[in-house]
Amino acid sequence: VSAAERALADRDLEGLNVVVTAGGTREPIDAVRVIANRSSGKQGHAISEECVRRGANVTVITTTELPTSSTVDRVQVETAAEMQIALDNVAPTADIVVMAAAVADFRPKDSVDGKIKKAGGVPEVILEPTPDLLEAIGRNRQPHQTIVGFAAETCDLVTNARSKLARKCLDLVVANDVSAEGVGFAHGTNAVTLVSADGERDLTLRSKAEIAVGVVNEIVRIRTSMRSVDVGRVSPTN
């Protein structure tokens, strides 16, 4: 069925290299406890499958156990540090990078190899910031690349997304209000606002597969617009 869908789909990503991150990182406190978040990875995986359907060569860097198509290059990670290593290996040669993963902002400064016992009393867990993976991708981007970030918010959705777009040198931010019913973490549905340099576009509540179609459509639109601008800058020759 997947092969038939790929054959019938628009092939507007044919031959492009796409990297998608998915899921929430898990930062160890000790051998059994972690600091994590509510991300299921469903939206990132849906975007990766839509990119496959449209002809891309896709690498998924994921923290989840969700299945991927047989043609996807899958990299399994758990922590922000592991995701950073994986991105360093594949992002520089990608045409499109979609940072859908919910990367922890903080991790324990010192994790314990064994299990912390309750009898020892309440432990003090000192946190340190994790690397800002999205900012690094934006800062080191190549001219041909399209970089997409995500913003899970509970207020000031567009304002926060537009700030992230500028600060991190992105082409598109996919923003959602995770406090809204049926939106965001763990749900099969989502509703997002696509924020780019030339405006905002709302995708109302629908399945995450349908959201993925809208996100990829917007990526294609932005890349087409960028190519048009580049062509317009070429000086005619005699």
JSON list of C-alpha atoms in Angstrom, two decimals:
[
{"chain": "A", "resi": 1, "resn": "VAL", "atom": "CA", "xyz": [0.00, 0.00, 0.00]},
{"chain": "A", "resi": 2, "resn": "SER", "atom": "CA", "xyz": [2.82, 2.38, 0.87]},
{"chain": "A", "resi": 3, "resn": "ALA", "atom": "CA", "xyz": [4.52, 1.69, -2.45]},
{"chain": "A", "resi": 4, "resn": "ALA", "atom": "CA", "xyz": [1.27, 2.38, -4.31]},
{"chain": "A", "resi": 5, "resn": "GLU", "atom": "CA", "xyz": [0.78, 5.65, -2.41]},
{"chain": "A", "resi": 6, "resn": "ARG", "atom": "CA", "xyz": [4.31, 6.75, -3.29]},
{"chain": "A", "resi": 7, "resn": "ALA", "atom": "CA", "xyz": [3.71, 5.94, -6.97]},
{"chain": "A", "resi": 8, "resn": "LEU", "atom": "CA", "xyz": [0.52, 8.01, -7.04]},
{"chain": "A", "resi": 9, "resn": "ALA", "atom": "CA", "xyz": [1.76, 10.97, -4.96]},
{"chain": "A", "resi": 10, "resn": "ASP", "atom": "CA", "xyz": [3.16, 14.28, -6.11]},
{"chain": "A", "resi": 11, "resn": "ARG", "atom": "CA", "xyz": [6.93, 13.78, -6.41]},
{"chain": "A", "resi": 12, "resn": "ASP", "atom": "CA", "xyz": [7.83, 17.34, -5.50]},
{"chain": "A", "resi": 13, "resn": "LEU", "atom": "CA", "xyz": [10.58, 16.20, -3.09]},
{"chain": "A", "resi": 14, "resn": "GLU", "atom": "CA", "xyz": [12.10, 13.74, -5.55]},
{"chain": "A", "resi": 15, "resn": "GLY", "atom": "CA", "xyz": [15.77, 13.11, -4.78]},
{"chain": "A", "resi": 16, "resn": "LEU", "atom": "CA", "xyz": [15.99, 15.60, -1.91]},
{"chain": "A", "resi": 17, "resn": "ASN", "atom": "CA", "xyz": [17.65, 14.59, 1.36]},
{"chain": "A", "resi": 18, "resn": "VAL", "atom": "CA", "xyz": [15.36, 15.21, 4.33]},
{"chain": "A", "resi": 19, "resn": "VAL", "atom": "CA", "xyz": [16.20, 14.85, 8.03]},
{"chain": "A", "resi": 20, "resn": "VAL", "atom": "CA", "xyz": [13.37, 14.69, 10.57]},
{"chain": "A", "resi": 21, "resn": "THR", "atom": "CA", "xyz": [13.76, 14.52, 14.35]},
{"chain": "A", "resi": 22, "resn": "ALA", "atom": "CA", "xyz": [10.90, 13.01, 16.36]},
{"chain": "A", "resi": 23, "resn": "GLY", "atom": "CA", "xyz": [9.90, 12.22, 19.92]},
{"chain": "A", "resi": 24, "resn": "GLY", "atom": "CA", "xyz": [10.94, 13.57, 23.30]},
{"chain": "A", "resi": 25, "resn": "THR", "atom": "CA", "xyz": [14.43, 13.15, 24.69]},
{"chain": "A", "resi": 26, "resn": "ARG", "atom": "CA", "xyz": [14.97, 11.32, 27.99]},
{"chain": "A", "resi": 27, "resn": "GLU", "atom": "CA", "xyz": [17.71, 12.66, 30.24]},
{"chain": "A", "resi": 28, "resn": "PRO", "atom": "CA", "xyz": [18.86, 10.18, 32.92]},
{"chain": "A", "resi": 29, "resn": "ILE", "atom": "CA", "xyz": [18.81, 10.99, 36.64]},
{"chain": "A", "resi": 30, "resn": "ASP", "atom": "CA", "xyz": [19.98, 7.50, 37.56]},
{"chain": "A", "resi": 31, "resn": "ALA", "atom": "CA", "xyz": [19.78, 4.02, 36.07]},
{"chain": "A", "resi": 32, "resn": "VAL", "atom": "CA", "xyz": [15.96, 3.90, 36.25]},
{"chain": "A", "resi": 33, "resn": "ARG", "atom": "CA", "xyz": [14.73, 7.53, 36.38]},
{"chain": "A", "resi": 34, "resn": "VAL", "atom": "CA", "xyz": [14.73, 10.16, 33.65]},
{"chain": "A", "resi": 35, "resn": "ILE", "atom": "CA", "xyz": [13.62, 13.72, 32.97]},
{"chain": "A", "resi": 36, "resn": "ALA", "atom": "CA", "xyz": [11.31, 13.54, 29.98]},
{"chain": "A", "resi": 37, "resn": "ASN", "atom": "CA", "xyz": [8.39, 15.32, 28.29]},
{"chain": "A", "resi": 38, "resn": "ARG", "atom": "CA", "xyz": [5.03, 14.35, 26.84]},
{"chain": "A", "resi": 39, "resn": "SER", "atom": "CA", "xyz": [6.02, 14.18, 23.17]},
{"chain": "A", "resi": 40, "resn": "SER", "atom": "CA", "xyz": [4.87, 10.98, 21.44]},
{"chain": "A", "resi": 41, "resn": "GLY", "atom": "CA", "xyz": [6.78, 11.55, 18.20]},
{"chain": "A", "resi": 42, "resn": "LYS", "atom": "CA", "xyz": [3.63, 10.98, 16.14]},
{"chain": "A", "resi": 43, "resn": "GLN", "atom": "CA", "xyz": [3.80, 14.31, 14.30]},
{"chain": "A", "resi": 44, "resn": "GLY", "atom": "CA", "xyz": [7.47, 13.97, 13.40]},
{"chain": "A", "resi": 45, "resn": "HIS", "atom": "CA", "xyz": [6.94, 10.43, 12.12]},
{"chain": "A", "resi": 46, "resn": "ALA", "atom": "CA", "xyz": [3.91, 11.54, 10.10]},
{"chain": "A", "resi": 47, "resn": "ILE", "atom": "CA", "xyz": [6.01, 14.24, 8.44]},
{"chain": "A", "resi": 48, "resn": "SER", "atom": "CA", "xyz": [8.77, 11.75, 7.64]},
{"chain": "A", "resi": 49, "resn": "GLU", "atom": "CA", "xyz": [6.26, 9.39, 6.00]},
{"chain": "A", "resi": 50, "resn": "GLU", "atom": "CA", "xyz": [4.79, 12.23, 3.93]},
{"chain": "A", "resi": 51, "resn": "CYS", "atom": "CA", "xyz": [8.29, 13.16, 2.74]},
{"chain": "A", "resi": 52, "resn": "VAL", "atom": "CA", "xyz": [8.93, 9.53, 1.74]},
{"chain": "A", "resi": 53, "resn": "ARG", "atom": "CA", "xyz": [5.63, 9.46, -0.13]},
{"chain": "A", "resi": 54, "resn": "ARG", "atom": "CA", "xyz": [6.71, 12.51, -2.12]},
{"chain": "A", "resi": 55, "resn": "GLY", "atom": "CA", "xyz": [10.03, 11.09, -3.23]},
{"chain": "A", "resi": 56, "resn": "ALA", "atom": "CA", "xyz": [12.55, 12.26, -0.61]},
{"chain": "A", "resi": 57, "resn": "ASN", "atom": "CA", "xyz": [15.45, 10.31, 0.84]},
{"chain": "A", "resi": 58, "resn": "VAL", "atom": "CA", "xyz": [14.52, 10.47, 4.53]},
{"chain": "A", "resi": 59, "resn": "THR", "atom": "CA", "xyz": [16.53, 10.05, 7.71]},
{"chain": "A", "resi": 60, "resn": "VAL", "atom": "CA", "xyz": [14.53, 9.94, 10.94]},
{"chain": "A", "resi": 61, "resn": "ILE", "atom": "CA", "xyz": [16.31, 10.58, 14.23]},
{"chain": "A", "resi": 62, "resn": "THR", "atom": "CA", "xyz": [13.83, 9.33, 16.80]},
{"chain": "A", "resi": 63, "resn": "THR", "atom": "CA", "xyz": [13.48, 8.53, 20.48]},
{"chain": "A", "resi": 64, "resn": "THR", "atom": "CA", "xyz": [10.32, 6.48, 19.93]},
{"chain": "A", "resi": 65, "resn": "GLU", "atom": "CA", "xyz": [9.38, 2.93, 19.00]},
{"chain": "A", "resi": 66, "resn": "LEU", "atom": "CA", "xyz": [7.01, 4.06, 16.24]},
{"chain": "A", "resi": 67, "resn": "PRO", "atom": "CA", "xyz": [7.47, 2.16, 12.96]},
{"chain": "A", "resi": 68, "resn": "THR", "atom": "CA", "xyz": [9.04, 3.69, 9.86]},
{"chain": "A", "resi": 69, "resn": "SER", "atom": "CA", "xyz": [8.89, 2.79, 6.18]},
{"chain": "A", "resi": 70, "resn": "SER", "atom": "CA", "xyz": [11.46, 0.32, 4.93]},
{"chain": "A", "resi": 71, "resn": "THR", "atom": "CA", "xyz": [13.16, 3.01, 2.83]},
{"chain": "A", "resi": 72, "resn": "VAL", "atom": "CA", "xyz": [13.72, 5.34, 5.80]},
{"chain": "A", "resi": 73, "resn": "ASP", "atom": "CA", "xyz": [17.18, 5.56, 7.34]},
{"chain": "A", "resi": 74, "resn": "ARG", "atom": "CA", "xyz": [16.34, 5.32, 11.04]},
{"chain": "A", "resi": 75, "resn": "VAL", "atom": "CA", "xyz": [18.66, 6.52, 13.82]},
{"chain": "A", "resi": 76, "resn": "GLN", "atom": "CA", "xyz": [17.55, 5.58, 17.34]},
{"chain": "A", "resi": 77, "resn": "VAL", "atom": "CA", "xyz": [18.56, 7.95, 20.14]},
{"chain": "A", "resi": 78, "resn": "GLU", "atom": "CA", "xyz": [17.48, 8.75, 23.69]},
{"chain": "A", "resi": 79, "resn": "THR", "atom": "CA", "xyz": [19.19, 11.91, 24.96]},
{"chain": "A", "resi": 80, "resn": "ALA", "atom": "CA", "xyz": [19.79, 15.38, 23.57]},
{"chain": "A", "resi": 81, "resn": "ALA", "atom": "CA", "xyz": [23.51, 14.61, 23.37]},
{"chain": "A", "resi": 82, "resn": "GLU", "atom": "CA", "xyz": [22.84, 11.51, 21.26]},
{"chain": "A", "resi": 83, "resn": "MET", "atom": "CA", "xyz": [20.52, 13.48, 19.00]},
{"chain": "A", "resi": 84, "resn": "GLN", "atom": "CA", "xyz": [23.21, 16.13, 18.56]},
{"chain": "A", "resi": 85, "resn": "ILE", "atom": "CA", "xyz": [25.73, 13.50, 17.41]},
{"chain": "A", "resi": 86, "resn": "ALA", "atom": "CA", "xyz": [23.21, 12.06, 14.95]},
{"chain": "A", "resi": 87, "resn": "LEU", "atom": "CA", "xyz": [22.41, 15.52, 13.55]},
{"chain": "A", "resi": 88, "resn": "ASP", "atom": "CA", "xyz": [26.09, 16.35, 13.17]},
{"chain": "A", "resi": 89, "resn": "ASN", "atom": "CA", "xyz": [26.41, 13.29, 10.94]},
{"chain": "A", "resi": 90, "resn": "VAL", "atom": "CA", "xyz": [23.49, 13.95, 8.59]},
{"chain": "A", "resi": 91, "resn": "ALA", "atom": "CA", "xyz": [22.24, 17.55, 8.81]},
{"chain": "A", "resi": 92, "resn": "PRO", "atom": "CA", "xyz": [25.12, 19.23, 6.90]},
{"chain": "A", "resi": 93, "resn": "THR", "atom": "CA", "xyz": [24.24, 17.35, 3.70]},
{"chain": "A", "resi": 94, "resn": "ALA", "atom": "CA", "xyz": [20.45, 17.62, 4.04]},
{"chain": "A", "resi": 95, "resn": "ASP", "atom": "CA", "xyz": [18.29, 19.78, 1.79]},
{"chain": "A", "resi": 96, "resn": "ILE", "atom": "CA", "xyz": [15.52, 19.99, 4.41]},
{"chain": "A", "resi": 97, "resn": "VAL", "atom": "CA", "xyz": [15.79, 19.62, 8.19]},
{"chain": "A", "resi": 98, "resn": "VAL", "atom": "CA", "xyz": [12.56, 19.30, 10.18]},
{"chain": "A", "resi": 99, "resn": "MET", "atom": "CA", "xyz": [13.22, 19.57, 13.92]},
{"chain": "A", "resi": 100, "resn": "ALA", "atom": "CA", "xyz": [9.96, 18.10, 15.23]},
{"chain": "A", "resi": 101, "resn": "ALA", "atom": "CA", "xyz": [11.49, 16.47, 18.32]},
{"chain": "A", "resi": 102, "resn": "ALA", "atom": "CA", "xyz": [10.82, 17.92, 21.77]},
{"chain": "A", "resi": 103, "resn": "VAL", "atom": "CA", "xyz": [14.38, 18.22, 23.04]},
{"chain": "A", "resi": 104, "resn": "ALA", "atom": "CA", "xyz": [14.75, 18.68, 26.80]},
{"chain": "A", "resi": 105, "resn": "ASP", "atom": "CA", "xyz": [15.95, 22.17, 27.73]},
{"chain": "A", "resi": 106, "resn": "PHE", "atom": "CA", "xyz": [17.68, 20.85, 30.87]},
{"chain": "A", "resi": 107, "resn": "ARG", "atom": "CA", "xyz": [19.35, 17.65, 32.03]},
{"chain": "A", "resi": 108, "resn": "PRO", "atom": "CA", "xyz": [20.87, 16.49, 35.34]},
{"chain": "A", "resi": 109, "resn": "LYS", "atom": "CA", "xyz": [24.40, 17.76, 35.62]},
{"chain": "A", "resi": 110, "resn": "ASP", "atom": "CA", "xyz": [25.51, 14.46, 37.15]},
{"chain": "A", "resi": 111, "resn": "SER", "atom": "CA", "xyz": [23.59, 11.24, 36.57]},
{"chain": "A", "resi": 112, "resn": "VAL", "atom": "CA", "xyz": [24.11, 8.18, 38.75]},
{"chain": "A", "resi": 113, "resn": "ASP", "atom": "CA", "xyz": [25.09, 4.82, 37.25]},
{"chain": "A", "resi": 114, "resn": "GLY", "atom": "CA", "xyz": [23.02, 2.80, 39.73]},
{"chain": "A", "resi": 115, "resn": "LYS", "atom": "CA", "xyz": [19.61, 3.40, 41.30]},
{"chain": "A", "resi": 116, "resn": "ILE", "atom": "CA", "xyz": [19.24, 6.16, 43.90]},
{"chain": "A", "resi": 117, "resn": "LYS", "atom": "CA", "xyz": [17.72, 4.51, 46.98]},
{"chain": "A", "resi": 118, "resn": "LYS", "atom": "CA", "xyz": [14.81, 6.07, 48.85]},
{"chain": "A", "resi": 119, "resn": "ALA", "atom": "CA", "xyz": [16.50, 5.29, 52.16]},
{"chain": "A", "resi": 120, "resn": "GLY", "atom": "CA", "xyz": [19.17, 7.85, 51.35]},
{"chain": "A", "resi": 121, "resn": "GLY", "atom": "CA", "xyz": [16.62, 10.67, 51.55]},
{"chain": "A", "resi": 122, "resn": "VAL", "atom": "CA", "xyz": [15.43, 13.09, 48.88]},
{"chain": "A", "resi": 123, "resn": "PRO", "atom": "CA", "xyz": [18.29, 13.66, 46.41]},
{"chain": "A", "resi": 124, "resn": "GLU", "atom": "CA", "xyz": [19.26, 17.07, 45.11]},
{"chain": "A", "resi": 125, "resn": "VAL", "atom": "CA", "xyz": [19.16, 17.05, 41.32]},
{"chain": "A", "resi": 126, "resn": "ILE", "atom": "CA", "xyz": [21.17, 19.92, 39.85]},
{"chain": "A", "resi": 127, "resn": "LEU", "atom": "CA", "xyz": [20.25, 20.75, 36.26]},
{"chain": "A", "resi": 128, "resn": "GLU", "atom": "CA", "xyz": [22.29, 22.18, 33.41]},
{"chain": "A", "resi": 129, "resn": "PRO", "atom": "CA", "xyz": [21.12, 23.35, 29.97]},
{"chain": "A", "resi": 130, "resn": "THR", "atom": "CA", "xyz": [21.24, 20.98, 27.03]},
{"chain": "A", "resi": 131, "resn": "PRO", "atom": "CA", "xyz": [22.69, 22.14, 23.69]},
{"chain": "A", "resi": 132, "resn": "ASP", "atom": "CA", "xyz": [20.25, 24.18, 21.58]},
{"chain": "A", "resi": 133, "resn": "LEU", "atom": "CA", "xyz": [20.15, 21.83, 18.61]},
{"chain": "A", "resi": 134, "resn": "LEU", "atom": "CA", "xyz": [17.76, 23.94, 16.55]},
{"chain": "A", "resi": 135, "resn": "GLU", "atom": "CA", "xyz": [19.81, 27.10, 17.00]},
{"chain": "A", "resi": 136, "resn": "ALA", "atom": "CA", "xyz": [22.98, 25.26, 15.94]},
{"chain": "A", "resi": 137, "resn": "ILE", "atom": "CA", "xyz": [21.27, 23.94, 12.79]},
{"chain": "A", "resi": 138, "resn": "GLY", "atom": "CA", "xyz": [20.03, 27.44, 11.91]},
{"chain": "A", "resi": 139, "resn": "ARG", "atom": "CA", "xyz": [23.36, 29.11, 12.64]},
{"chain": "A", "resi": 140, "resn": "ASN", "atom": "CA", "xyz": [25.33, 26.64, 10.51]},
{"chain": "A", "resi": 141, "resn": "ARG", "atom": "CA", "xyz": [22.80, 26.30, 7.69]},
{"chain": "A", "resi": 142, "resn": "GLN", "atom": "CA", "xyz": [23.83, 26.07, 4.05]},
{"chain": "A", "resi": 143, "resn": "PRO", "atom": "CA", "xyz": [22.32, 28.36, 1.38]},
{"chain": "A", "resi": 144, "resn": "HIS", "atom": "CA", "xyz": [20.34, 25.54, -0.23]},
{"chain": "A", "resi": 145, "resn": "GLN", "atom": "CA", "xyz": [18.80, 24.29, 3.02]},
{"chain": "A", "resi": 146, "resn": "THR", "atom": "CA", "xyz": [15.28, 24.74, 4.36]},
{"chain": "A", "resi": 147, "resn": "ILE", "atom": "CA", "xyz": [15.13, 24.59, 8.17]},
{"chain": "A", "resi": 148, "resn": "VAL", "atom": "CA", "xyz": [11.88, 23.96, 10.04]},
{"chain": "A", "resi": 149, "resn": "GLY", "atom": "CA", "xyz": [11.40, 24.34, 13.79]},
{"chain": "A", "resi": 150, "resn": "PHE", "atom": "CA", "xyz": [8.50, 23.54, 16.10]},
{"chain": "A", "resi": 151, "resn": "ALA", "atom": "CA", "xyz": [7.05, 25.60, 18.94]},
{"chain": "A", "resi": 152, "resn": "ALA", "atom": "CA", "xyz": [4.80, 24.00, 21.55]},
{"chain": "A", "resi": 153, "resn": "GLU", "atom": "CA", "xyz": [3.20, 26.91, 23.41]},
{"chain": "A", "resi": 154, "resn": "THR", "atom": "CA", "xyz": [0.41, 27.60, 25.90]},
{"chain": "A", "resi": 155, "resn": "CYS", "atom": "CA", "xyz": [0.07, 31.36, 25.21]},
{"chain": "A", "resi": 156, "resn": "ASP", "atom": "CA", "xyz": [1.14, 34.06, 22.73]},
{"chain": "A", "resi": 157, "resn": "LEU", "atom": "CA", "xyz": [1.44, 31.42, 20.03]},
{"chain": "A", "resi": 158, "resn": "VAL", "atom": "CA", "xyz": [2.30, 33.53, 16.98]},
{"chain": "A", "resi": 159, "resn": "THR", "atom": "CA", "xyz": [4.44, 36.04, 18.91]},
{"chain": "A", "resi": 160, "resn": "ASN", "atom": "CA", "xyz": [6.60, 33.28, 20.38]},
{"chain": "A", "resi": 161, "resn": "ALA", "atom": "CA", "xyz": [6.82, 31.42, 17.07]},
{"chain": "A", "resi": 162, "resn": "ARG", "atom": "CA", "xyz": [7.85, 34.54, 15.15]},
{"chain": "A", "resi": 163, "resn": "SER", "atom": "CA", "xyz": [10.51, 35.27, 17.76]},
{"chain": "A", "resi": 164, "resn": "LYS", "atom": "CA", "xyz": [11.89, 31.74, 17.34]},
{"chain": "A", "resi": 165, "resn": "LEU", "atom": "CA", "xyz": [11.82, 32.10, 13.54]},
{"chain": "A", "resi": 166, "resn": "ALA", "atom": "CA", "xyz": [14.07, 35.18, 13.73]},
{"chain": "A", "resi": 167, "resn": "ARG", "atom": "CA", "xyz": [16.35, 34.16, 16.59]},
{"chain": "A", "resi": 168, "resn": "LYS", "atom": "CA", "xyz": [17.20, 30.75, 15.18]},
{"chain": "A", "resi": 169, "resn": "CYS", "atom": "CA", "xyz": [17.45, 31.66, 11.47]},
{"chain": "A", "resi": 170, "resn": "LEU", "atom": "CA", "xyz": [14.58, 29.41, 10.39]},
{"chain": "A", "resi": 171, "resn": "ASP", "atom": "CA", "xyz": [12.41, 29.28, 7.28]},
{"chain": "A", "resi": 172, "resn": "LEU", "atom": "CA", "xyz": [9.31, 27.95, 9.01]},
{"chain": "A", "resi": 173, "resn": "VAL", "atom": "CA", "xyz": [8.00, 27.41, 12.53]},
{"chain": "A", "resi": 174, "resn": "VAL", "atom": "CA", "xyz": [5.16, 24.95, 13.14]},
{"chain": "A", "resi": 175, "resn": "ALA", "atom": "CA", "xyz": [3.46, 26.27, 16.26]},
{"chain": "A", "resi": 176, "resn": "ASN", "atom": "CA", "xyz": [0.71, 24.68, 18.32]},
{"chain": "A", "resi": 177, "resn": "ASP", "atom": "CA", "xyz": [-1.13, 25.48, 21.52]},
{"chain": "A", "resi": 178, "resn": "VAL", "atom": "CA", "xyz": [-0.69, 22.28, 23.51]},
{"chain": "A", "resi": 179, "resn": "SER", "atom": "CA", "xyz": [-3.24, 23.44, 26.10]},
{"chain": "A", "resi": 180, "resn": "ALA", "atom": "CA", "xyz": [-6.04, 23.22, 23.50]},
{"chain": "A", "resi": 181, "resn": "GLU", "atom": "CA", "xyz": [-8.28, 20.15, 23.35]},
{"chain": "A", "resi": 182, "resn": "GLY", "atom": "CA", "xyz": [-7.11, 17.45, 20.96]},
{"chain": "A", "resi": 183, "resn": "VAL", "atom": "CA", "xyz": [-3.87, 19.29, 20.14]},
{"chain": "A", "resi": 184, "resn": "GLY", "atom": "CA", "xyz": [-0.25, 18.27, 20.54]},
{"chain": "A", "resi": 185, "resn": "PHE", "atom": "CA", "xyz": [1.26, 15.64, 22.79]},
{"chain": "A", "resi": 186, "resn": "ALA", "atom": "CA", "xyz": [-0.08, 12.06, 22.67]},
{"chain": "A", "resi": 187, "resn": "HIS", "atom": "CA", "xyz": [-3.13, 12.93, 20.57]},
{"chain": "A", "resi": 188, "resn": "GLY", "atom": "CA", "xyz": [-3.81, 11.52, 17.11]},
{"chain": "A", "resi": 189, "resn": "THR", "atom": "CA", "xyz": [-4.91, 15.00, 16.04]},
{"chain": "A", "resi": 190, "resn": "ASN", "atom": "CA", "xyz": [-3.26, 18.39, 15.94]},
{"chain": "A", "resi": 191, "resn": "ALA", "atom": "CA", "xyz": [-3.91, 22.02, 15.02]},
{"chain": "A", "resi": 192, "resn": "VAL", "atom": "CA", "xyz": [-1.02, 24.28, 14.07]},
{"chain": "A", "resi": 193, "resn": "THR", "atom": "CA", "xyz": [-0.11, 27.70, 12.80]},
{"chain": "A", "resi": 194, "resn": "LEU", "atom": "CA", "xyz": [2.60, 27.78, 10.13]},
{"chain": "A", "resi": 195, "resn": "VAL", "atom": "CA", "xyz": [4.72, 30.88, 10.67]},
{"chain": "A", "resi": 196, "resn": "SER", "atom": "CA", "xyz": [7.13, 31.98, 7.93]},
{"chain": "A", "resi": 197, "resn": "ALA", "atom": "CA", "xyz": [8.73, 35.24, 6.82]},
{"chain": "A", "resi": 198, "resn": "ASP", "atom": "CA", "xyz": [5.72, 36.16, 4.68]},
{"chain": "A", "resi": 199, "resn": "GLY", "atom": "CA", "xyz": [2.89, 35.43, 7.10]},
{"chain": "A", "resi": 200, "resn": "GLU", "atom": "CA", "xyz": [0.89, 32.83, 9.03]},
{"chain": "A", "resi": 201, "resn": "ARG", "atom": "CA", "xyz": [-1.28, 29.97, 7.82]},
{"chain": "A", "resi": 202, "resn": "ASP", "atom": "CA", "xyz": [-3.62, 28.07, 10.14]},
{"chain": "A", "resi": 203, "resn": "LEU", "atom": "CA", "xyz": [-4.25, 24.35, 9.88]},
{"chain": "A", "resi": 204, "resn": "THR", "atom": "CA", "xyz": [-7.33, 23.63, 12.01]},
{"chain": "A", "resi": 205, "resn": "LEU", "atom": "CA", "xyz": [-7.84, 20.44, 14.03]},
{"chain": "A", "resi": 206, "resn": "ARG", "atom": "CA", "xyz": [-7.26, 17.33, 11.91]},
{"chain": "A", "resi": 207, "resn": "SER", "atom": "CA", "xyz": [-5.25, 14.11, 11.95]},
{"chain": "A", "resi": 208, "resn": "LYS", "atom": "CA", "xyz": [-1.49, 14.36, 12.31]},
{"chain": "A", "resi": 209, "resn": "ALA", "atom": "CA", "xyz": [-1.13, 12.74, 8.88]},
{"chain": "A", "resi": 210, "resn": "GLU", "atom": "CA", "xyz": [-3.20, 15.58, 7.41]},
{"chain": "A", "resi": 211, "resn": "ILE", "atom": "CA", "xyz": [-1.15, 18.14, 9.35]},
{"chain": "A", "resi": 212, "resn": "ALA", "atom": "CA", "xyz": [1.97, 16.54, 7.83]},
{"chain": "A", "resi": 213, "resn": "VAL", "atom": "CA", "xyz": [0.59, 17.11, 4.33]},
{"chain": "A", "resi": 214, "resn": "GLY", "atom": "CA", "xyz": [0.04, 20.78, 5.14]},
{"chain": "A", "resi": 215, "resn": "VAL", "atom": "CA", "xyz": [3.51, 21.19, 6.63]},
{"chain": "A", "resi": 216, "resn": "VAL", "atom": "CA", "xyz": [5.21, 19.58, 3.64]},
{"chain": "A", "resi": 217, "resn": "ASN", "atom": "CA", "xyz": [3.10, 21.66, 1.25]},
{"chain": "A", "resi": 218, "resn": "GLU", "atom": "CA", "xyz": [4.37, 24.77, 3.04]},
{"chain": "A", "resi": 219, "resn": "ILE", "atom": "CA", "xyz": [7.98, 23.57, 2.83]},
{"chain": "A", "resi": 220, "resn": "VAL", "atom": "CA", "xyz": [7.57, 23.05, -0.93]},
{"chain": "A", "resi": 221, "resn": "ARG", "atom": "CA", "xyz": [6.00, 26.52, -1.29]},
{"chain": "A", "resi": 222, "resn": "ILE", "atom": "CA", "xyz": [8.88, 28.16, 0.59]},
{"chain": "A", "resi": 223, "resn": "ARG", "atom": "CA", "xyz": [11.51, 26.33, -1.47]},
{"chain": "A", "resi": 224, "resn": "THR", "atom": "CA", "xyz": [9.74, 27.23, -4.71]},
{"chain": "A", "resi": 225, "resn": "SER", "atom": "CA", "xyz": [9.58, 30.86, -3.61]},
{"chain": "A", "resi": 226, "resn": "MET", "atom": "CA", "xyz": [13.29, 30.83, -2.74]},
{"chain": "A", "resi": 227, "resn": "ARG", "atom": "CA", "xyz": [14.18, 29.46, -6.17]},
{"chain": "A", "resi": 228, "resn": "SER", "atom": "CA", "xyz": [12.08, 32.16, -7.84]},
{"chain": "A", "resi": 229, "resn": "VAL", "atom": "CA", "xyz": [13.93, 34.87, -5.91]},
{"chain": "A", "resi": 230, "resn": "ASP", "atom": "CA", "xyz": [17.31, 33.38, -6.84]},
{"chain": "A", "resi": 231, "resn": "VAL", "atom": "CA", "xyz": [16.38, 33.25, -10.53]},
{"chain": "A", "resi": 232, "resn": "GLY", "atom": "CA", "xyz": [15.21, 36.86, -10.36]},
{"chain": "A", "resi": 233, "resn": "ARG", "atom": "CA", "xyz": [18.61, 37.93, -9.05]},
{"chain": "A", "resi": 234, "resn": "VAL", "atom": "CA", "xyz": [20.53, 36.47, -12.01]},
{"chain": "A", "resi": 235, "resn": "SER", "atom": "CA", "xyz": [21.80, 39.20, -14.31]},
{"chain": "A", "resi": 236, "resn": "PRO", "atom": "CA", "xyz": [21.01, 38.64, -18.01]},
{"chain": "A", "resi": 237, "resn": "THR", "atom": "CA", "xyz": [23.99, 38.02, -20.28]},
{"chain": "A", "resi": 238, "resn": "ASN", "atom": "CA", "xyz": [24.54, 39.30, -23.80]}
]
